[in-house]
Coordinates of C-alpha atoms in Angstrom, one line a residue:
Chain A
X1 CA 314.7 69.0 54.7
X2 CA 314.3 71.9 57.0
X3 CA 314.1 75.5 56.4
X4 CA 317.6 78.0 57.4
X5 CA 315.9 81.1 58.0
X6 CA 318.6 82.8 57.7
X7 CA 318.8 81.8 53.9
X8 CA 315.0 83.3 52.7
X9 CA 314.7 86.3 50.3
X10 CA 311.5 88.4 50.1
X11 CA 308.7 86.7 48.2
X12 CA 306.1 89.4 46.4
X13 CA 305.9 93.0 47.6
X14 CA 302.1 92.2 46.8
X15 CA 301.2 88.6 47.0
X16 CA 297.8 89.0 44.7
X17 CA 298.4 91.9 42.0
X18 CA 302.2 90.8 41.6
X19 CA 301.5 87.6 41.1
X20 CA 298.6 88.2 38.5
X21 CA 300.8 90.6 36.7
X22 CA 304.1 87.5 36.6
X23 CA 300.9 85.1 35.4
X24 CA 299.6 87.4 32.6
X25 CA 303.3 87.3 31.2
X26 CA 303.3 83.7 31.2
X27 CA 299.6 83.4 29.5
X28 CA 301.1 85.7 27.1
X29 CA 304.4 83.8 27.0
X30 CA 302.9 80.4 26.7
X31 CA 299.8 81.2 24.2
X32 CA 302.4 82.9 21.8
X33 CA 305.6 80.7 21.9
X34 CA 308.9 83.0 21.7
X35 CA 306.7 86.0 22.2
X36 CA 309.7 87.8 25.1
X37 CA 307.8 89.2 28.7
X38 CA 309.8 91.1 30.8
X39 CA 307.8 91.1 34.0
X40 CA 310.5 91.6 36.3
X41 CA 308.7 92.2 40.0
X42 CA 311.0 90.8 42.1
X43 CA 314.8 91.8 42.8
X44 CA 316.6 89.0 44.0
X45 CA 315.9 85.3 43.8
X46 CA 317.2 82.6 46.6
X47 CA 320.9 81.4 46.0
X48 CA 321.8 80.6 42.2
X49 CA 318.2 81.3 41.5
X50 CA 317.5 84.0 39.4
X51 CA 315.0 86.7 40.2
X52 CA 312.9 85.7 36.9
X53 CA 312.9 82.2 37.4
X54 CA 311.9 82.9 41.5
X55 CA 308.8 85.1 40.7
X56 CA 307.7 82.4 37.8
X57 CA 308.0 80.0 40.8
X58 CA 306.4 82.3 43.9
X59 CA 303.2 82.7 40.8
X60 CA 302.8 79.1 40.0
X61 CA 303.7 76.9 42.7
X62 CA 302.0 76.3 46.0
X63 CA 301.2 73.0 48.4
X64 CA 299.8 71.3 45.2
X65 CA 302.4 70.9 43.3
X66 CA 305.5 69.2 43.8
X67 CA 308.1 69.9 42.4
X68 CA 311.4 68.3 41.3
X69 CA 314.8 70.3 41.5
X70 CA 317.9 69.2 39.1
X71 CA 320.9 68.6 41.5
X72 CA 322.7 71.6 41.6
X73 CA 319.7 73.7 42.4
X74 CA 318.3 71.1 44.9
X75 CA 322.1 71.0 46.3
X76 CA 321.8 74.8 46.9
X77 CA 320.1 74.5 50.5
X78 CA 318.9 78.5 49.7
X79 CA 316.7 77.2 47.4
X80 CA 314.6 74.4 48.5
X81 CA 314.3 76.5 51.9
X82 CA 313.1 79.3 49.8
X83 CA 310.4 76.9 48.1
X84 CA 309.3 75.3 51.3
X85 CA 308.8 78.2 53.0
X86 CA 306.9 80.6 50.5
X87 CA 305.3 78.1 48.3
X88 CA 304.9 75.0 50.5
X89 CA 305.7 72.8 47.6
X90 CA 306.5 69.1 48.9
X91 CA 310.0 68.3 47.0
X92 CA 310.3 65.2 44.9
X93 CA 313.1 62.9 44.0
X94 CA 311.6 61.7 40.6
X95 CA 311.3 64.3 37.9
X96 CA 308.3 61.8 37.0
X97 CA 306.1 62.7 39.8
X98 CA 306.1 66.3 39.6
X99 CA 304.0 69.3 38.6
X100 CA 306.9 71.2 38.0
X101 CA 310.8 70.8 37.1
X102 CA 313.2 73.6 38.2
X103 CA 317.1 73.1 36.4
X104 CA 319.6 75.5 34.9
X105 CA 320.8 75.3 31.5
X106 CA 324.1 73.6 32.8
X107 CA 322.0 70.9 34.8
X108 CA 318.7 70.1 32.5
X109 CA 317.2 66.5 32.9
X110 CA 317.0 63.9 30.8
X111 CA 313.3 64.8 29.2
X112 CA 312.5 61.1 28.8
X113 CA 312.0 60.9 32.7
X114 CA 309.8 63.6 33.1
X115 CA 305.8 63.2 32.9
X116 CA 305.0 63.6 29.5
X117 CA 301.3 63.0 30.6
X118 CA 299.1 60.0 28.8
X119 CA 297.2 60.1 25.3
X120 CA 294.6 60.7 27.9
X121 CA 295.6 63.1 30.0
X122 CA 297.9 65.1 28.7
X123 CA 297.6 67.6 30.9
X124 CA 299.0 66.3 33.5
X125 CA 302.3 66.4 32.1
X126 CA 305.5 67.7 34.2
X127 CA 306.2 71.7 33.4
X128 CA 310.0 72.2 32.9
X129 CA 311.4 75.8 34.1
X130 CA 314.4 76.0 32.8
X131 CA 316.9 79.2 34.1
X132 CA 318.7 80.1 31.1
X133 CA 322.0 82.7 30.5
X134 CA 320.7 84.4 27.5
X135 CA 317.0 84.9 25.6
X136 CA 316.8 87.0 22.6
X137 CA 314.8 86.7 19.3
X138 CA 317.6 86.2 17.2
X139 CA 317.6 83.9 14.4
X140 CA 318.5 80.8 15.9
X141 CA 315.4 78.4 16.2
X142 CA 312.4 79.3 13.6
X143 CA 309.3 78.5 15.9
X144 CA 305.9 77.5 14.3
X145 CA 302.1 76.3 15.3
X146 CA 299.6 77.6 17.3
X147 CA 299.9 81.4 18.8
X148 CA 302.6 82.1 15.6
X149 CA 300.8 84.2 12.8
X150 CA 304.0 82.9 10.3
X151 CA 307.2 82.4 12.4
X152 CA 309.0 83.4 15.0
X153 CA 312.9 83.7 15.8
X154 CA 314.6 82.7 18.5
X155 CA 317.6 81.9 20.5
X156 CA 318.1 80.7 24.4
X157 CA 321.3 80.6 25.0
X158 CA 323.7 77.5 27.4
X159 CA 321.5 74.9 26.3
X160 CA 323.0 71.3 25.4
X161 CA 322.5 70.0 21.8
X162 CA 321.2 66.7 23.5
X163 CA 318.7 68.3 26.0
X164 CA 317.4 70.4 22.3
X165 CA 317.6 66.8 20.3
X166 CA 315.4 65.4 22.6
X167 CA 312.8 68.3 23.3
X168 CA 312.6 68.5 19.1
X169 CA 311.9 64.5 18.9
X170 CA 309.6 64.6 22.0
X171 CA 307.1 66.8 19.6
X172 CA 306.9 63.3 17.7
X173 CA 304.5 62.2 21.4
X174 CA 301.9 65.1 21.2
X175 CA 299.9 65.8 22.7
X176 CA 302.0 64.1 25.5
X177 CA 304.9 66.6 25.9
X178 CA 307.0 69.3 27.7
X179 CA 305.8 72.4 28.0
X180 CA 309.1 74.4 28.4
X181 CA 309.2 78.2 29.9
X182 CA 312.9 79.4 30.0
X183 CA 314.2 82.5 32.1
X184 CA 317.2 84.3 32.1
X185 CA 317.9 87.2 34.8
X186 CA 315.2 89.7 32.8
X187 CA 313.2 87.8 30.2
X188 CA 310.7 84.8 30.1
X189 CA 309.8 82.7 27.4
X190 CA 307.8 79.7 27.0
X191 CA 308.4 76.8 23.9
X192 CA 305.2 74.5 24.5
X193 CA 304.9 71.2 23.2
X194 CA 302.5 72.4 20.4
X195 CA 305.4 74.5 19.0
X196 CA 307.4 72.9 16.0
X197 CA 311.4 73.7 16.5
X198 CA 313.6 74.0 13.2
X199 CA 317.2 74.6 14.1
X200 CA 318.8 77.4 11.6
X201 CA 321.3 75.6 9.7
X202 CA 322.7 78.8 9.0
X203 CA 323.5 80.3 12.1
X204 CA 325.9 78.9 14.7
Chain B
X1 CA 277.6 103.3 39.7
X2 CA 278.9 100.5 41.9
X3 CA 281.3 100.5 44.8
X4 CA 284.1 98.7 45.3
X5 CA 283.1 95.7 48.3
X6 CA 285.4 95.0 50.9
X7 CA 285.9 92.2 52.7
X8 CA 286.7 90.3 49.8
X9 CA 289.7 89.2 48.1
X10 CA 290.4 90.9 44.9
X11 CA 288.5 89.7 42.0
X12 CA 286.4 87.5 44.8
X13 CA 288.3 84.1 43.9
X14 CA 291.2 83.2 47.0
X15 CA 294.7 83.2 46.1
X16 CA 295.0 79.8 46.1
X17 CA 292.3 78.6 43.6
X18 CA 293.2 81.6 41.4
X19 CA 296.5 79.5 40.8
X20 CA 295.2 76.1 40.7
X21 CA 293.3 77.8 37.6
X22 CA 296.0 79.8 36.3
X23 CA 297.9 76.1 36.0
X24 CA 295.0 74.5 34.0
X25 CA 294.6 77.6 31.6
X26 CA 298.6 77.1 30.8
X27 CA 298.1 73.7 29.7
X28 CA 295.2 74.3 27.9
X29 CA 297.1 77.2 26.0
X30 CA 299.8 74.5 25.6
X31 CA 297.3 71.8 24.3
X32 CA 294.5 73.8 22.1
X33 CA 290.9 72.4 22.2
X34 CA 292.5 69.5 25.0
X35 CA 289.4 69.6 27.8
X36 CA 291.4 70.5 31.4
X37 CA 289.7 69.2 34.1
X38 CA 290.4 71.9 37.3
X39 CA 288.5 72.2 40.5
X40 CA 285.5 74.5 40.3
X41 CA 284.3 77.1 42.2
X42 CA 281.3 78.0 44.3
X43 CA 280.6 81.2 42.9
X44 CA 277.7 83.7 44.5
X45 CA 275.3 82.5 41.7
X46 CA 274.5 79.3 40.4
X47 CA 275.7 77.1 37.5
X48 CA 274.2 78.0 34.2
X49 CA 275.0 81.7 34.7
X50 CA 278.5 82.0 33.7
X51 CA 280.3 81.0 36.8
X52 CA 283.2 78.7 34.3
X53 CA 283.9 82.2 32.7
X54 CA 283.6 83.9 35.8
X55 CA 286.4 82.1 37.2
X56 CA 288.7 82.3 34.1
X57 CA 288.0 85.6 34.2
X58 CA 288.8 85.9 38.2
X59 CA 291.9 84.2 37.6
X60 CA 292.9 86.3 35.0
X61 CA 291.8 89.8 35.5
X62 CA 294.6 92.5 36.4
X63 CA 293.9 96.0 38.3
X64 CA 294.9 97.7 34.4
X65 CA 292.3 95.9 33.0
X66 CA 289.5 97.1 30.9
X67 CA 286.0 94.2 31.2
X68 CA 283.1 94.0 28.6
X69 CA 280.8 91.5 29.3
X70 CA 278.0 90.2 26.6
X71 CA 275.3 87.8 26.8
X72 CA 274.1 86.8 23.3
X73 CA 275.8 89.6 21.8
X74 CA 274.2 92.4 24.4
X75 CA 275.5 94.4 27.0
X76 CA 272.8 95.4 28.3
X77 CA 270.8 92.0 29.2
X78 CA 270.7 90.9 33.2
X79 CA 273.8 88.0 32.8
X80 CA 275.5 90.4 31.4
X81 CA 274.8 93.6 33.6
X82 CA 275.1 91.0 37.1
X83 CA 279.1 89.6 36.0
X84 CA 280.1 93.5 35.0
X85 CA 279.0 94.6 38.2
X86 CA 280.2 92.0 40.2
X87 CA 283.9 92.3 39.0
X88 CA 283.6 96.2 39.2
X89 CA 282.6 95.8 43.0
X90 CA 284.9 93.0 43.7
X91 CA 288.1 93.7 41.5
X92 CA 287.6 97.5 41.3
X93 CA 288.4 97.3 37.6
X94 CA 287.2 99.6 34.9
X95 CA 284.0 98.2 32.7
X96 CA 282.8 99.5 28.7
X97 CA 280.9 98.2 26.5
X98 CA 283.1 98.9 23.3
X99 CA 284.6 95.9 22.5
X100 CA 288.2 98.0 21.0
X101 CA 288.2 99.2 24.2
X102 CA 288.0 95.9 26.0
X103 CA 291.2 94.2 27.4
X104 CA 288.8 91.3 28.3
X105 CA 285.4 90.5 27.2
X106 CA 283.6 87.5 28.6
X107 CA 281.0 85.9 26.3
X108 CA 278.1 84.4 26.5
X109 CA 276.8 82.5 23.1
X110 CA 278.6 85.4 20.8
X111 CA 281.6 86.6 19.2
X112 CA 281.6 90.3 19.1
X113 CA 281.4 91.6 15.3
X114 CA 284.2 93.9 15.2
X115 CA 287.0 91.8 14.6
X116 CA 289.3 91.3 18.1
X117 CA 292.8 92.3 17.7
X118 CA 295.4 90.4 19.1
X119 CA 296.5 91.0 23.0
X120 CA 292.7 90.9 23.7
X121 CA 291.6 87.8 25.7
X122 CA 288.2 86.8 25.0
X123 CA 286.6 84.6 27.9
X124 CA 283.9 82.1 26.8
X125 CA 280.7 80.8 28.9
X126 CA 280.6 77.4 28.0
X127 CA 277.4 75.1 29.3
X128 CA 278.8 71.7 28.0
X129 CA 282.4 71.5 26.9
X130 CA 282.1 67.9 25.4
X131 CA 281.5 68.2 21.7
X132 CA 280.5 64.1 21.6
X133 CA 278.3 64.7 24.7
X134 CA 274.9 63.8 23.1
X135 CA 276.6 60.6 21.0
X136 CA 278.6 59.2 23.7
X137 CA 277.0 60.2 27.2
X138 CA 280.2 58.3 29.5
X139 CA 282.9 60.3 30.1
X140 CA 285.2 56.9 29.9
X141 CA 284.5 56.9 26.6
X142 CA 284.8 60.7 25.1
X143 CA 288.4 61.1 26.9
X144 CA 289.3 57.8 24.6
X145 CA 287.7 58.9 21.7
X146 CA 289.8 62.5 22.0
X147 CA 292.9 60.3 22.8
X148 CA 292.3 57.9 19.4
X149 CA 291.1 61.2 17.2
X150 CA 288.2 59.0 16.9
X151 CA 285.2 61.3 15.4
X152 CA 283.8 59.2 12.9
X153 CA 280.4 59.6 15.1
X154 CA 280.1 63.4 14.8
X155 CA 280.0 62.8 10.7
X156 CA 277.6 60.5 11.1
X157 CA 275.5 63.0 13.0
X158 CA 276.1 65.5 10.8
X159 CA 275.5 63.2 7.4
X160 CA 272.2 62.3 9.6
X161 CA 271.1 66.1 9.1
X162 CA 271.5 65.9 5.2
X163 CA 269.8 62.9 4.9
X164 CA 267.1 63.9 6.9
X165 CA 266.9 67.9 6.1
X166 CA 269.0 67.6 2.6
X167 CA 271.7 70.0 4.5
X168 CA 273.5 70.2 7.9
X169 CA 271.0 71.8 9.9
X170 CA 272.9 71.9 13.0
X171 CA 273.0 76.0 13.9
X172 CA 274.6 76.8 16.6
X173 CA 277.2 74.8 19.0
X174 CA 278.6 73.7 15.6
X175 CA 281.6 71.4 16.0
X176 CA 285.3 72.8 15.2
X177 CA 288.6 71.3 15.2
X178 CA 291.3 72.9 16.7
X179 CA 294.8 72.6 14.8
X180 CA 294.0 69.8 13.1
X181 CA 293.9 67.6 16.6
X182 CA 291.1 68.3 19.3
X183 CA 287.6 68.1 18.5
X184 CA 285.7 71.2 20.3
X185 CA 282.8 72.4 21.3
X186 CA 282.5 76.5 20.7
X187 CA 279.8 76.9 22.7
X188 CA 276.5 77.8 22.0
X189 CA 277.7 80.3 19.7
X190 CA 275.7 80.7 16.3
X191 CA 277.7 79.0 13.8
X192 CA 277.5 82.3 11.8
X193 CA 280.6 83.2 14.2
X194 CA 283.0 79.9 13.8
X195 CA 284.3 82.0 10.8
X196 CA 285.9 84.5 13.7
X197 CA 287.6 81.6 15.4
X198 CA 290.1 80.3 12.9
X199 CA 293.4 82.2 12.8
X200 CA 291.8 84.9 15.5
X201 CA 294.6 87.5 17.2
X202 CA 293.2 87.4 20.1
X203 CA 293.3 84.4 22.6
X204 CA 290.5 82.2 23.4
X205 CA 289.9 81.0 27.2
X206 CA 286.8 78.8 27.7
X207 CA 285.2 78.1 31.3
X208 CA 282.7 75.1 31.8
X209 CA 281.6 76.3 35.7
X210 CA 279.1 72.9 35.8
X211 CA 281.8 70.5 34.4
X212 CA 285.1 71.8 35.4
X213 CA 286.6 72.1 32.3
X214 CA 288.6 74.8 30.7
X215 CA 290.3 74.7 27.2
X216 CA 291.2 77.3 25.3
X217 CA 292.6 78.3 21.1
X218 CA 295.4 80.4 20.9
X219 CA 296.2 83.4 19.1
X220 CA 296.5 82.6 15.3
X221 CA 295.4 78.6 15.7
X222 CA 293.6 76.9 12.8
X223 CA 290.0 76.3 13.5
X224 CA 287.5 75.0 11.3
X225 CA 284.0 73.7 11.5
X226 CA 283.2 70.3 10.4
X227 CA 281.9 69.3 7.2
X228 CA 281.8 67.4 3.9
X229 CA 283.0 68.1 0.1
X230 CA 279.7 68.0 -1.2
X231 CA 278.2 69.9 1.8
X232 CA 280.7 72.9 2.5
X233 CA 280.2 74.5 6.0
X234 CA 277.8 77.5 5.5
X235 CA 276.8 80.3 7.6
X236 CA 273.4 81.8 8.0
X237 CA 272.2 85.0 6.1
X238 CA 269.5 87.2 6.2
X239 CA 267.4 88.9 3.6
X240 CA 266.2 91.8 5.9
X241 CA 268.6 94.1 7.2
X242 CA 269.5 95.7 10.6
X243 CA 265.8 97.9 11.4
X244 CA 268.3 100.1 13.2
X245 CA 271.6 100.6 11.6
X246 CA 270.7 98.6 8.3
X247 CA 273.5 96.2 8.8
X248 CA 274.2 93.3 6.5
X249 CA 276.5 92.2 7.9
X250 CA 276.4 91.1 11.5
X251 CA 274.3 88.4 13.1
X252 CA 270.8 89.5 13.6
X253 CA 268.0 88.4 16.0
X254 CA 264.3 88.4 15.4
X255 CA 262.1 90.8 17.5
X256 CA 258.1 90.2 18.1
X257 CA 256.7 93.6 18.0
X258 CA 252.9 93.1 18.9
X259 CA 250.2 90.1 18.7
X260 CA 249.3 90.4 15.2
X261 CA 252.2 88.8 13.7
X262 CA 254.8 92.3 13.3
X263 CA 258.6 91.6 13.9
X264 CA 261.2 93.1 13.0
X265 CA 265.1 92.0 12.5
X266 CA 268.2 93.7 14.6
X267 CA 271.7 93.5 15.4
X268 CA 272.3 91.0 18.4
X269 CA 275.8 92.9 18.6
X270 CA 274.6 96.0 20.6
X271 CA 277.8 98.1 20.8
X272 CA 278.5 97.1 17.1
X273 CA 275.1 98.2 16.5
X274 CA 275.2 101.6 18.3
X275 CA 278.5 102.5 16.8
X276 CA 277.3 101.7 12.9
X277 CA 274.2 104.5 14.3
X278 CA 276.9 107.0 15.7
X279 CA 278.7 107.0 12.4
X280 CA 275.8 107.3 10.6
X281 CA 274.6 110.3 12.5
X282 CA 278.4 112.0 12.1
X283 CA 278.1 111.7 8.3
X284 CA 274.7 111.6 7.4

């Protein structure tokens, strides 16, 4: 529960236009699904946390949101120190109660026990970061819906076939859903739950 | 013109709200024409005067980027010539009134005519976000009638018009729906611009200052305005023309010109306006 000092990284060389610029991306990113931002303004991220996936964090999170870590980030004691001290998030142990979801590819949740938000309030649905070996627009998954003029390629590399089963059926709930934004080390990506997924049959 | 203030942080909004807003705008993104609620703002003028857009805009607004503000189409009306100001003394940025040249325009009751492109944001002052506002006053109720798709009642209001006009007289604020799903409010925009809406490049962000609400279309989203089969939406037209640039094609306001009666019609679009007059003059 306590912060190691000696485990923190640097947070924004410029707290306020840094962490506009990192939001921008994810505006972009998240109003035109598989559209790839390369933002990249931070060097290093804390432990097995990779530099993209740190400044998405350092841009979004804060003492309002808690947030949930799957258990080999929230195992890494870099990375929980990391998040308490620059974003003062409080750390949950329920994927349901929180704002936002940090995993790697290797480690994603079960998506049925995040917060898919209520016919209601949708909104307050659980964000799912997700870090992620590889992003490229390769033909892979053919994205569709709002912010896609006709269609739009893409491929994220390390993810399970369950973990992509289950984010394909969960489109079935909107507008309760999972707004996904992957990172690998350089590129971000966001998949919200307006986007319809069709997996390739041709390609691998 | 204007200096930049000091003592403030950049673009005037703390750190801290900036991302509590920068959350609600990427669920609204994620859920197009879904209301978000988000914790408004004081801002240094009162509601009514754009301070919903005014916080979008704070939230969103980068040192590289380029502002155009309009109110009712103009540049050059006092809303309009207040917000520029106050972001180019608070965030430093750069300000125009050409809308290609615009990174971010914030609106007030108009969609520029020359058509956006896409990587534009356009920003949206929006009095009352709840399209069934004035058929169902309790909140209880319009967040269940979103959740149920339940808009029966807006026909009804709208059938109400043709059978008491013999067409849907409703003008402006005309009620869209956004991918097929969310019922929204456009703002007070004239429904000659709803047209611009559907399938637009750019993204649109909308701020509700008064009601703490933000929602937002994005790029290349299906809108259309409501209607029937025998009574196909319609936008207004004119017979007169621009008395400036001759335009018959943009949106045009009516101007009283003395007490006996004179008007005369002209482009609410100022810039669009000014630049059909510039080409003119360059090849007369």
């Amino acid at each position: 529960m306590s912060v190691s000092s000696e485990l923190l990284v640097a947070g924004f060389n410029d707290a306020v236009h840094d962490g506009q610029q990192v939001f921008r991306a994810l505006l972009t990113a998240m109003s035109e699904p598989g559209k790839l931002q390369q933002p990249n303004l931070i060097a290093e991220g804390p432990g097995a946390l990779n530099a993209n996936s740190w400044q998405v964090a350092l841009a979004l999170l804060d003492a309002d949101t808690p947030v949930w870590l799957s258990e080999r980030l929230a195992a890494d004691a870099a990375i929980s120190s990391n998040l308490r001290f620059h974003c003062q998030s409080p750390q949950v142990d329920s994927p349901q109660h929180a704002a936002f979801a940090l995993c790697d590819a290797s480690d994603v949740p079960d998506i049925t026990l995040l917060n898919m938000g209520s016919a209601e309030q949708p909104d307050r649905s659980t964000t799912l970061i997700v870090q992620v070996p590889a992003i490229s627009n390769e033909p892979h998954w053919t994205l569709t819906g709002p912010g896609i003029a006709t269609e739009r390629q893409l491929r994220i590399g390390g993810l399970s076939s369950t973990f992509v089963e289950q984010l394909i059926a969960s489109r079935q709930r909107f507008p309760m859903g999972i707004d996904c934004i992957f990172c690998s080390a350089d590129t971000l990506v966001a998949v919200p739950r307006s986007t319809q997924i069709d997996i390739n049959m041709g390609g691998r | 013109m204007s200096e930049v203030a000091t003592g403030y942080n950049f673009a005037y909004l703390d750190e801290q709200s900036k991302r509590m807003i920068r959350r609600a705008l990427l669920k609204a993104v994620a859920i197009p024409g879904f209301q978000v609620p988000f914790g408004g703002r004081e801002m240094p003028l009162p509601h009514g005067w754009g301070t919903g857009g005014m916080q979008v805009t704070a939230s969103v607004i980068g040192q590289q980027d380029t502002l155009k503000v309009i109110d009712q189409g103009a540049d050059d009306t006092t809303n309009a010539v207040s917000i520029r100001r106050f972001f180019a003394r608070t965030a430093g940025v750069a300000t125009t009134e050409e809308t290609a040249a615009a990174d971010l325009i914030q609106t007030r009751h108009r969609i520029p005519e020359t058509p956006l492109r896409n990587g534009q944001i356009l920003i949206y002052q929006v009095p009352t976000p709840e399209p069934l506002r004035f058929i169902e006053p309790r909140d209880s109720e319009t967040i269940k009638m979103h959740a149920l798709r339940e808009y029966g009642a807006m026909q009804v209001k709208l059938y109400e018009d043709v059978a008491r006009f013999g067409h849907i007289a409703t003008s402006y604020d005309y009620p869209v729906m956004v991918n097929r799903r969310y019922m929204m409010s456009p703002s007070p925009i004239p429904k000659f611009d709803n047209p611009k809406m559907d399938r637009m490049p750019a993204l649109q962000l909308f701020g509700a200052g008064f009601e703490k609400r933000i929602y937002a279309v994005p790029p290349y989203t299906q809108v259309t305005s409501l209607d029937f089969d025998d009574h196909p939406f319609e936008v207004q037209s004119w017979e007169e023309s621009c008395a400036i640039c001759a335009a018959q094609d943009s949106f045009l306001d009516e101007v009283i010109t003395d007490d006996a009666g004179s008007r005369m019609f002209v482009c609410s679009d100022t810039d669009y306006c000014r630049q059909r007059v510039a080409q003119q003059e360059a090849n007369p």
